[in-house]
Short mmCIF file of C-alpha atoms and ligand atoms in Angstrom, two decimals:
data_model
loop_
_atom_site.label_atom_id
_atom_site.label_comp_id
_atom_site.label_asym_id
_atom_site.label_seq_id
_atom_site.Cartn_x
_atom_site.Cartn_y
_atom_site.Cartn_z
CA MET A 1028 -5.67 18.91 -11.46
CA SER A 1029 -6.12 21.31 -14.34
CA LYS A 1030 -5.88 19.25 -17.54
CA SER A 1031 -8.96 17.49 -18.91
CA THR A 1032 -7.14 14.14 -19.07
CA ASP A 1033 -6.28 14.34 -15.31
CA ILE A 1034 -9.86 15.25 -14.40
CA ALA A 1035 -11.26 12.42 -16.53
CA ALA A 1036 -8.90 9.91 -14.90
CA LEU A 1037 -9.93 10.98 -11.38
CA PHE A 1038 -13.60 10.90 -12.34
CA ASP A 1039 -13.35 7.44 -13.85
CA GLN A 1040 -11.54 6.13 -10.77
CA TYR A 1041 -14.06 7.35 -8.20
CA VAL A 1042 -17.40 8.02 -9.90
CA MET A 1043 -19.59 5.03 -10.81
CA HIS A 1044 -19.65 4.33 -14.52
CA THR A 1045 -23.32 5.13 -15.13
CA TYR A 1046 -22.26 7.75 -17.70
CA ALA A 1047 -19.73 7.95 -20.50
CA PRO A 1048 -18.62 11.61 -20.51
CA THR A 1049 -16.90 12.78 -23.70
CA ALA A 1050 -15.46 16.18 -22.73
CA THR A 1051 -14.60 18.11 -19.56
CA LEU A 1052 -16.23 21.48 -19.00
CA THR A 1053 -15.06 24.15 -16.59
CA SER A 1054 -16.96 27.34 -17.41
CA GLY A 1055 -19.81 28.65 -19.50
CA SER A 1056 -21.42 31.86 -20.65
CA GLY A 1057 -24.53 32.13 -22.81
CA CYS A 1058 -24.25 29.51 -25.58
CA LYS A 1059 -20.52 28.91 -25.06
CA VAL A 1060 -18.66 26.55 -22.75
CA ARG A 1061 -14.92 25.99 -22.22
CA ASP A 1062 -12.82 22.98 -21.35
CA PRO A 1063 -9.74 23.11 -19.06
CA ASP A 1064 -7.36 23.05 -22.03
CA GLY A 1065 -8.77 26.30 -23.42
CA LYS A 1066 -11.02 24.90 -26.13
CA THR A 1067 -14.37 26.66 -26.60
CA TYR A 1068 -17.53 24.87 -27.70
CA LEU A 1069 -20.89 26.09 -28.91
CA ASP A 1070 -23.22 24.28 -26.52
CA PHE A 1071 -26.33 22.93 -28.24
CA THR A 1072 -27.04 20.53 -25.38
CA ALA A 1073 -27.53 23.31 -22.78
CA GLY A 1074 -27.07 20.78 -20.00
CA ILE A 1075 -29.78 18.61 -21.68
CA ALA A 1076 -32.47 21.28 -22.05
CA VAL A 1077 -31.59 22.84 -18.67
CA HIS A 1078 -30.01 26.19 -19.55
CA ASN A 1079 -32.91 27.64 -21.52
CA VAL A 1080 -31.67 31.13 -20.55
CA GLY A 1081 -28.02 30.27 -21.36
CA HIS A 1082 -25.08 29.47 -19.09
CA CYS A 1083 -24.52 31.74 -16.08
CA HIS A 1084 -27.20 34.30 -16.92
CA HIS A 1085 -26.37 37.26 -14.68
CA LYS A 1086 -29.93 37.57 -13.33
CA VAL A 1087 -30.11 33.92 -12.30
CA VAL A 1088 -26.60 34.00 -10.83
CA LYS A 1089 -27.50 37.07 -8.77
CA ALA A 1090 -30.78 35.58 -7.56
CA ILE A 1091 -28.98 32.42 -6.37
CA GLN A 1092 -26.15 34.40 -4.72
CA ASP A 1093 -28.54 36.77 -2.93
CA GLN A 1094 -30.81 34.00 -1.68
CA ALA A 1095 -27.87 31.83 -0.56
CA ALA A 1096 -26.66 34.75 1.56
CA THR A 1097 -30.13 35.35 3.05
CA LEU A 1098 -31.86 32.01 3.79
CA GLY A 1099 -30.57 28.97 1.93
CA HIS A 1100 -32.86 26.27 3.23
CA CYS A 1101 -35.58 26.04 5.87
CA SER A 1102 -37.41 22.74 5.07
CA ASN A 1103 -41.13 22.52 4.54
CA LEU A 1104 -41.79 22.68 8.29
CA PHE A 1105 -41.93 26.42 7.58
CA TYR A 1106 -43.38 28.73 4.93
CA ASN A 1107 -41.02 30.32 2.40
CA VAL A 1108 -42.19 33.14 0.17
CA ASN A 1109 -40.22 32.14 -2.95
CA GLN A 1110 -41.96 28.76 -3.17
CA ALA A 1111 -45.37 30.43 -2.87
CA LEU A 1112 -44.58 33.01 -5.57
CA LEU A 1113 -43.24 30.32 -7.91
CA ALA A 1114 -46.31 28.11 -7.42
CA GLN A 1115 -48.56 31.09 -8.13
CA ARG A 1116 -46.72 31.89 -11.34
CA LEU A 1117 -46.65 28.33 -12.69
CA SER A 1118 -50.33 27.79 -11.81
CA LYS A 1119 -51.48 31.04 -13.42
CA LEU A 1120 -49.67 30.17 -16.66
CA SER A 1121 -51.25 26.72 -16.83
CA LEU A 1122 -54.00 24.93 -14.87
CA ASN A 1123 -54.96 27.45 -12.16
CA GLY A 1124 -54.49 24.80 -9.49
CA LYS A 1125 -51.57 24.14 -7.17
CA CYS A 1126 -47.96 22.86 -7.30
CA PHE A 1127 -45.75 20.41 -5.42
CA PHE A 1128 -41.96 20.88 -5.61
CA CYS A 1129 -39.18 18.30 -5.53
CA ASN A 1130 -35.67 17.87 -6.93
CA SER A 1131 -35.75 16.13 -10.31
CA GLY A 1132 -37.85 14.98 -13.23
CA ALA A 1133 -38.13 11.40 -12.00
CA GLU A 1134 -39.23 12.62 -8.60
CA ALA A 1135 -41.84 14.94 -10.13
CA ASN A 1136 -43.20 12.00 -12.13
CA GLU A 1137 -43.27 9.85 -8.99
CA ALA A 1138 -45.39 12.55 -7.35
CA MET A 1139 -47.71 12.63 -10.38
CA ILE A 1140 -48.03 8.82 -10.35
CA LYS A 1141 -48.83 8.85 -6.61
CA LEU A 1142 -51.41 11.59 -7.13
CA ALA A 1143 -53.10 9.60 -9.92
CA ARG A 1144 -53.18 6.47 -7.75
CA LEU A 1145 -54.70 8.47 -4.92
CA ALA A 1146 -57.38 9.79 -7.29
CA GLY A 1147 -58.31 6.24 -8.32
CA HIS A 1148 -57.88 4.57 -4.96
CA GLU A 1149 -61.48 4.36 -3.79
CA LYS A 1150 -62.58 2.86 -7.10
CA GLY A 1151 -59.71 0.36 -7.19
CA LYS A 1152 -58.17 2.06 -10.23
CA TYR A 1153 -54.39 2.38 -10.38
CA GLU A 1154 -53.15 1.41 -13.84
CA ILE A 1155 -51.47 4.09 -15.95
CA ILE A 1156 -51.18 3.80 -19.71
CA THR A 1157 -47.81 5.17 -20.90
CA MET A 1158 -46.29 5.23 -24.37
CA GLN A 1159 -43.78 2.98 -26.08
CA ASN A 1160 -40.44 4.81 -26.45
CA SER A 1161 -41.37 7.24 -23.70
CA PHE A 1162 -38.94 8.37 -21.02
CA HIS A 1163 -40.02 9.25 -17.48
CA GLY A 1164 -36.91 8.83 -15.30
CA ARG A 1165 -34.72 6.27 -13.52
CA THR A 1166 -36.44 5.47 -10.23
CA LEU A 1167 -38.18 2.09 -10.00
CA ALA A 1168 -41.66 3.48 -10.67
CA THR A 1169 -40.49 5.76 -13.47
CA ILE A 1170 -38.52 3.02 -15.28
CA ALA A 1171 -41.70 0.95 -15.06
CA ALA A 1172 -43.55 3.92 -16.58
CA THR A 1173 -40.88 4.28 -19.29
CA GLY A 1174 -41.85 2.26 -22.35
CA GLN A 1175 -38.31 1.15 -23.21
CA ALA A 1176 -36.97 -2.30 -22.25
CA LYS A 1177 -33.37 -1.03 -22.18
CA VAL A 1178 -33.93 1.08 -19.02
CA GLN A 1179 -35.76 -1.76 -17.22
CA LYS A 1180 -33.37 -4.62 -17.95
CA GLY A 1181 -31.77 -6.07 -14.81
CA PHE A 1182 -34.01 -4.28 -12.32
CA ASP A 1183 -37.06 -6.50 -12.07
CA PRO A 1184 -39.36 -7.05 -10.32
CA LEU A 1185 -40.68 -3.62 -11.30
CA PRO A 1186 -43.66 -1.94 -9.64
CA ILE A 1187 -46.90 -3.05 -11.29
CA GLY A 1188 -49.58 -0.74 -12.62
CA PHE A 1189 -48.20 0.36 -15.98
CA THR A 1190 -49.22 -0.71 -19.45
CA TYR A 1191 -47.94 0.57 -22.77
CA ALA A 1192 -49.58 1.93 -25.90
CA GLU A 1193 -48.19 3.12 -29.21
CA PHE A 1194 -47.43 6.86 -29.32
CA ASN A 1195 -49.52 8.76 -31.89
CA ASN A 1196 -51.87 5.77 -32.26
CA LEU A 1197 -55.17 6.52 -30.52
CA ASP A 1198 -56.61 3.05 -31.20
CA SER A 1199 -53.70 1.53 -29.33
CA VAL A 1200 -54.46 3.73 -26.29
CA LYS A 1201 -58.16 2.86 -26.50
CA ALA A 1202 -57.32 -0.84 -26.58
CA ALA A 1203 -55.19 -0.50 -23.43
CA VAL A 1204 -58.02 0.95 -21.30
CA ASN A 1205 -59.58 -1.46 -18.78
CA GLU A 1206 -61.49 -1.28 -15.49
CA ARG A 1207 -58.26 -0.63 -13.54
CA THR A 1208 -57.09 2.28 -15.71
CA VAL A 1209 -56.78 5.60 -13.90
CA ALA A 1210 -54.66 7.73 -16.27
CA VAL A 1211 -52.85 8.18 -19.57
CA MET A 1212 -49.33 9.65 -19.27
CA LEU A 1213 -47.35 11.05 -22.19
CA GLU A 1214 -44.82 13.59 -23.49
CA ALA A 1215 -45.91 16.28 -25.96
CA VAL A 1216 -42.62 15.65 -27.76
CA GLN A 1217 -40.87 12.40 -26.92
CA GLY A 1218 -37.35 13.56 -26.07
CA GLU A 1219 -35.14 10.59 -25.23
CA GLY A 1220 -37.36 8.51 -27.53
CA GLY A 1221 -36.04 10.37 -30.61
CA VAL A 1222 -37.52 13.92 -30.66
CA VAL A 1223 -40.95 12.78 -31.85
CA PRO A 1224 -43.75 15.36 -31.54
CA ALA A 1225 -47.26 14.20 -30.77
CA THR A 1226 -49.79 14.83 -33.53
CA GLU A 1227 -52.65 17.19 -32.79
CA ALA A 1228 -55.16 14.43 -33.56
CA PHE A 1229 -53.48 12.19 -30.99
CA MET A 1230 -53.36 14.78 -28.18
CA VAL A 1231 -56.97 15.83 -28.81
CA GLY A 1232 -58.03 12.18 -29.09
CA VAL A 1233 -56.34 11.25 -25.79
CA ARG A 1234 -58.04 14.19 -24.05
CA LYS A 1235 -61.42 13.15 -25.42
CA LEU A 1236 -60.88 9.52 -24.47
CA CYS A 1237 -59.90 10.56 -20.93
CA ASP A 1238 -63.03 12.69 -20.63
CA GLU A 1239 -65.26 9.87 -21.88
CA LYS A 1240 -63.74 7.19 -19.64
CA GLY A 1241 -63.13 9.32 -16.56
CA LEU A 1242 -59.32 9.04 -16.84
CA LEU A 1243 -56.66 11.59 -16.01
CA MET A 1244 -54.46 13.00 -18.77
CA LEU A 1245 -50.93 13.44 -17.40
CA CYS A 1246 -48.17 15.21 -19.35
CA ASP A 1247 -44.46 14.78 -18.66
CA ASP A 1248 -43.16 18.25 -19.54
CA VAL A 1249 -39.76 17.70 -17.92
CA GLN A 1250 -37.83 18.24 -21.18
CA THR A 1251 -40.38 20.24 -23.17
CA GLY A 1252 -41.20 22.75 -20.44
CA MET A 1253 -40.19 26.37 -19.77
CA GLY A 1254 -40.44 27.69 -23.32
CA ARG A 1255 -38.37 25.03 -25.09
CA THR A 1256 -41.02 24.12 -27.71
CA GLY A 1257 -42.16 27.69 -28.45
CA LYS A 1258 -44.86 27.60 -25.75
CA TRP A 1259 -44.36 27.82 -22.00
CA PHE A 1260 -45.32 24.15 -21.71
CA GLY A 1261 -45.17 21.45 -24.38
CA TRP A 1262 -48.87 20.53 -24.19
CA GLN A 1263 -49.79 24.16 -24.98
CA ASN A 1264 -48.86 23.47 -28.61
CA PHE A 1265 -52.16 21.58 -28.77
CA PRO A 1266 -55.75 22.58 -27.99
CA VAL A 1267 -55.85 20.47 -24.80
CA LYS A 1268 -55.33 20.86 -21.07
CA PRO A 1269 -53.95 17.95 -19.05
CA ASP A 1270 -55.15 17.26 -15.50
CA ALA A 1271 -51.56 17.48 -14.28
CA PHE A 1272 -48.05 17.87 -15.68
CA THR A 1273 -44.46 17.77 -14.47
CA LEU A 1274 -41.48 20.09 -14.93
CA ALA A 1275 -37.81 19.83 -14.04
CA LYS A 1276 -34.90 20.29 -16.46
CA ALA A 1277 -35.04 24.03 -17.26
CA LEU A 1278 -37.13 25.01 -14.25
CA ALA A 1279 -34.33 26.33 -12.03
CA ASP A 1280 -31.48 26.59 -14.55
CA GLY A 1281 -29.43 23.74 -13.07
CA VAL A 1282 -30.28 24.17 -9.41
CA PRO A 1283 -31.93 20.75 -8.96
CA MET A 1284 -35.69 21.22 -8.96
CA GLY A 1285 -38.82 19.42 -10.15
CA ALA A 1286 -42.47 20.37 -9.98
CA LEU A 1287 -45.85 18.71 -10.22
CA VAL A 1288 -48.53 21.15 -11.41
CA ALA A 1289 -52.15 20.00 -11.11
CA SER A 1290 -55.71 21.08 -11.83
CA PRO A 1291 -57.71 22.65 -8.98
CA ALA A 1292 -59.59 19.40 -8.23
CA LEU A 1293 -56.52 17.14 -8.24
CA SER A 1294 -54.54 19.71 -6.24
CA GLU A 1295 -56.69 19.10 -3.17
CA LEU A 1296 -56.06 15.33 -2.90
CA PHE A 1297 -52.66 15.35 -1.17
CA LYS A 1298 -53.16 15.99 2.57
CA PRO A 1299 -50.39 16.74 5.09
CA GLY A 1300 -48.17 13.69 5.52
CA MET A 1301 -49.04 12.01 2.20
CA HIS A 1302 -46.07 13.22 0.20
CA ALA A 1303 -42.95 15.25 0.96
CA SER A 1304 -39.44 16.28 -0.02
CA THR A 1305 -36.84 17.77 2.34
CA PHE A 1306 -35.29 20.04 -0.28
CA GLY A 1307 -38.41 20.53 -2.42
CA GLY A 1308 -39.08 24.16 -3.29
CA ASN A 1309 -36.38 25.47 -1.00
CA PRO A 1310 -35.62 29.22 -1.05
CA ILE A 1311 -32.58 28.90 -3.37
CA SER A 1312 -34.08 26.65 -6.05
CA SER A 1313 -37.31 28.68 -5.98
CA ALA A 1314 -35.34 31.95 -6.31
CA ALA A 1315 -33.49 30.50 -9.30
CA ALA A 1316 -36.77 29.41 -10.93
CA LEU A 1317 -38.36 32.83 -10.37
CA ALA A 1318 -35.33 34.46 -12.02
CA VAL A 1319 -35.56 32.00 -14.95
CA MET A 1320 -39.20 32.96 -15.46
CA ASP A 1321 -38.31 36.68 -15.31
CA VAL A 1322 -35.62 36.22 -17.96
CA ILE A 1323 -37.88 34.15 -20.22
CA GLU A 1324 -40.48 36.94 -20.06
CA GLU A 1325 -38.10 39.90 -20.34
CA GLU A 1326 -36.21 38.42 -23.29
CA ALA A 1327 -39.39 37.04 -24.94
CA LEU A 1328 -37.74 33.62 -25.11
CA VAL A 1329 -40.92 31.61 -25.70
CA ASN A 1330 -41.35 33.35 -29.06
CA ARG A 1331 -37.63 33.24 -29.69
CA ALA A 1332 -37.66 29.44 -29.30
CA GLU A 1333 -40.28 29.15 -32.01
CA GLU A 1334 -38.54 31.57 -34.37
CA ALA A 1335 -35.01 30.24 -33.82
CA GLY A 1336 -36.30 26.67 -34.07
CA LYS A 1337 -37.73 27.40 -37.52
CA LEU A 1338 -34.49 29.00 -38.71
CA PHE A 1339 -32.38 26.13 -37.45
CA ALA A 1340 -34.68 23.45 -38.87
CA GLU A 1341 -34.65 25.22 -42.26
CA GLY A 1342 -30.86 25.11 -42.24
CA LEU A 1343 -30.78 21.44 -41.27
CA ASN A 1344 -33.30 20.59 -43.98
CA LEU A 1345 -30.69 21.51 -46.59
CA PHE A 1346 -28.69 18.50 -45.36
CA VAL A 1347 -31.71 16.26 -45.90
CA GLU A 1348 -31.68 17.40 -49.53
CA LYS A 1349 -27.91 16.99 -49.83
CA TYR A 1350 -27.25 13.61 -48.20
CA LYS A 1351 -29.28 10.45 -48.66
CA GLN A 1352 -28.08 9.31 -45.20
CA VAL A 1353 -29.91 12.26 -43.61
CA LEU A 1354 -33.59 11.39 -43.54
CA GLU A 1355 -35.61 14.03 -41.75
CA VAL A 1356 -35.67 17.05 -39.42
CA ARG A 1357 -38.34 16.98 -36.74
CA GLY A 1358 -39.23 18.57 -33.42
CA LEU A 1359 -40.92 21.62 -31.97
CA GLY A 1360 -39.30 24.99 -31.27
CA LEU A 1361 -35.71 24.56 -30.12
CA MET A 1362 -36.07 20.85 -29.52
CA VAL A 1363 -34.75 19.68 -32.86
CA GLY A 1364 -33.90 16.18 -34.07
CA LEU A 1365 -31.90 15.26 -37.14
CA VAL A 1366 -32.90 11.75 -38.16
CA LEU A 1367 -30.17 9.66 -39.77
CA GLU A 1368 -30.02 6.33 -41.51
CA GLY A 1369 -26.88 5.43 -39.56
CA ASP A 1370 -25.33 5.94 -36.14
CA ALA A 1371 -26.12 9.31 -34.53
CA LYS A 1372 -23.17 9.02 -32.15
CA GLU A 1373 -20.61 9.35 -34.94
CA VAL A 1374 -22.19 12.64 -36.04
CA VAL A 1375 -22.29 13.89 -32.42
CA ASN A 1376 -18.59 13.01 -32.05
CA ALA A 1377 -17.64 14.68 -35.34
CA CYS A 1378 -19.58 17.83 -34.32
CA ARG A 1379 -17.77 17.88 -30.98
CA ASP A 1380 -14.41 17.74 -32.74
CA MET A 1381 -15.54 20.71 -34.84
CA GLY A 1382 -16.53 22.62 -31.64
CA LEU A 1383 -20.27 21.98 -31.41
CA LEU A 1384 -21.85 20.04 -28.54
CA CYS A 1385 -25.06 18.16 -29.34
CA CYS A 1386 -26.39 14.82 -28.12
CA VAL A 1387 -28.17 11.69 -29.31
CA ALA A 1388 -31.81 10.72 -28.81
CA GLY A 1389 -31.87 7.03 -29.52
CA GLU A 1390 -29.56 5.35 -32.02
CA HIS A 1391 -30.41 7.34 -35.14
CA VAL A 1392 -31.32 10.85 -34.00
CA VAL A 1393 -28.98 13.78 -33.29
CA ARG A 1394 -30.69 16.12 -30.83
CA PHE A 1395 -30.08 19.88 -30.65
CA LEU A 1396 -31.21 21.78 -27.53
CA PRO A 1397 -29.54 25.22 -27.62
CA PRO A 1398 -30.32 27.95 -25.09
CA LEU A 1399 -33.49 29.79 -26.17
CA ASN A 1400 -31.61 33.10 -26.38
CA VAL A 1401 -29.27 31.64 -29.01
CA LYS A 1402 -28.28 34.30 -31.56
CA ASP A 1403 -28.80 33.94 -35.30
CA ASN A 1404 -25.04 33.90 -35.88
CA ASP A 1405 -24.67 31.05 -33.35
CA LEU A 1406 -27.28 29.10 -35.30
CA GLU A 1407 -25.36 29.77 -38.52
CA GLU A 1408 -22.07 28.75 -36.92
CA ALA A 1409 -23.66 25.54 -35.61
CA LEU A 1410 -25.12 24.73 -39.05
CA GLU A 1411 -21.68 25.18 -40.60
CA MET A 1412 -20.16 22.75 -38.12
CA VAL A 1413 -22.95 20.20 -38.65
CA GLY A 1414 -22.37 20.61 -42.40
CA ASP A 1415 -18.63 20.02 -42.01
CA ALA A 1416 -19.25 16.97 -39.82
CA LEU A 1417 -21.70 15.46 -42.33
CA GLU A 1418 -19.32 16.22 -45.21
CA GLN A 1419 -16.51 14.48 -43.36
CA LEU A 1420 -18.65 11.38 -42.68
CA TYR A 1421 -20.86 11.16 -45.75
CA GLY A 1422 -19.09 13.36 -48.32
CA GLU A 1423 -17.35 10.65 -50.34
CA THR A 1424 -20.48 8.60 -50.87
CA GLU A 1425 -22.51 11.63 -51.90
CA GLU A 1426 -24.28 11.24 -55.22
CA ALA A 1427 -24.14 14.45 -57.18
C1 PLP B 627 -34.95 13.99 -18.27
C2 PLP B 627 -36.34 13.51 -18.23
C3 PLP B 627 -36.88 12.89 -17.09
C4 PLP B 627 -36.05 12.57 -15.88
O1 PLP B 627 -35.58 13.70 -15.23
P1 PLP B 627 -34.41 13.55 -14.12
O2 PLP B 627 -34.27 14.95 -13.59
O3 PLP B 627 -33.21 13.03 -14.81
O4 PLP B 627 -34.92 12.61 -13.10
C5 PLP B 627 -38.20 12.54 -17.11
N1 PLP B 627 -38.99 12.78 -18.18
C6 PLP B 627 -38.51 13.36 -19.29
C7 PLP B 627 -39.42 13.62 -20.44
C8 PLP B 627 -37.16 13.74 -19.36
O5 PLP B 627 -36.67 14.29 -20.48
#
């Protein structure tokens, strides 16, 4: 069982076909990953915005190994120091309240939705306004929160209590407010929806609307969090503070972990017995997250994301000038989208054949999510491969 074709065949026979994997990976280091046949790729997916510190960072590996050999799991029947230290660090960097830990982005959003409902319960308010083209996860409540029909199809009846507004259109959000509304939930940069950053006017307008109407502003920072956008948290790119936000993808570098981070007032609403997770915040995932935060600080990766993001976007912009099929570069920090007229998948496939892994975000957007400690020469190498892929696909029809 050592060749990629054998592994793929076994996988396809026994793993449900919810995914369509396109390569087999066996090891990784920094920005590079290898397949079983010896091919090396430059990984600009980073496990979908998970490995912000790169694959197998020695500090994170050591933290996981040490904790696994000391106390792996103890449940939340008992205190564990790592969870407390992690909650302190996340709170101090953001809302100065408290945290709840779980295992994934969807689960963190479920916790945030439950918390918002609890806040509105006495007044009979439960409806949450979310955005068209948003993405909040794959559980029943989070597909109901997700403003995309394609993730909901076939799974109705969905939980009630969600209504949709147009992203970056404040009037549309205003029009969706009614006497049942308890919160507005949004991403600072829509990830799965096509790498679309919020405008400052929209974020500020939503905050103001929430203040005026007594609503909660909830940010889904699952993809944008942990330095990815050039700030610790995506919403920090704007002069606003949400009442609560969620984290997951990069939080514990691939050890499954999600977090709900809330303001001091909201943090007091959950009482013992109201919400729980067996694995949530266990000593290993918390140790991994603490090591991730150490590395982000020591290597100044929040600033690096901003700087490297600019460099990479500048390089990609040359392709916008060169090919009429390449429309726009957008994003924030190292969350970068290349917007195409045609199918993004064919560019992703051509890049993979060249040795660069990237992914799609919707039909027309190629999404790049490299580790934040990506080197300048890796960026250059990636740009060359994107250039070769575009040349191969669009070169003949190029108008000089
Ligand atoms: C990935 C993602 C989720 C879902 O996270 P899972 O860990 O897959 O449940 C939710 N929200 C956003 C913005 C995401 O990018």
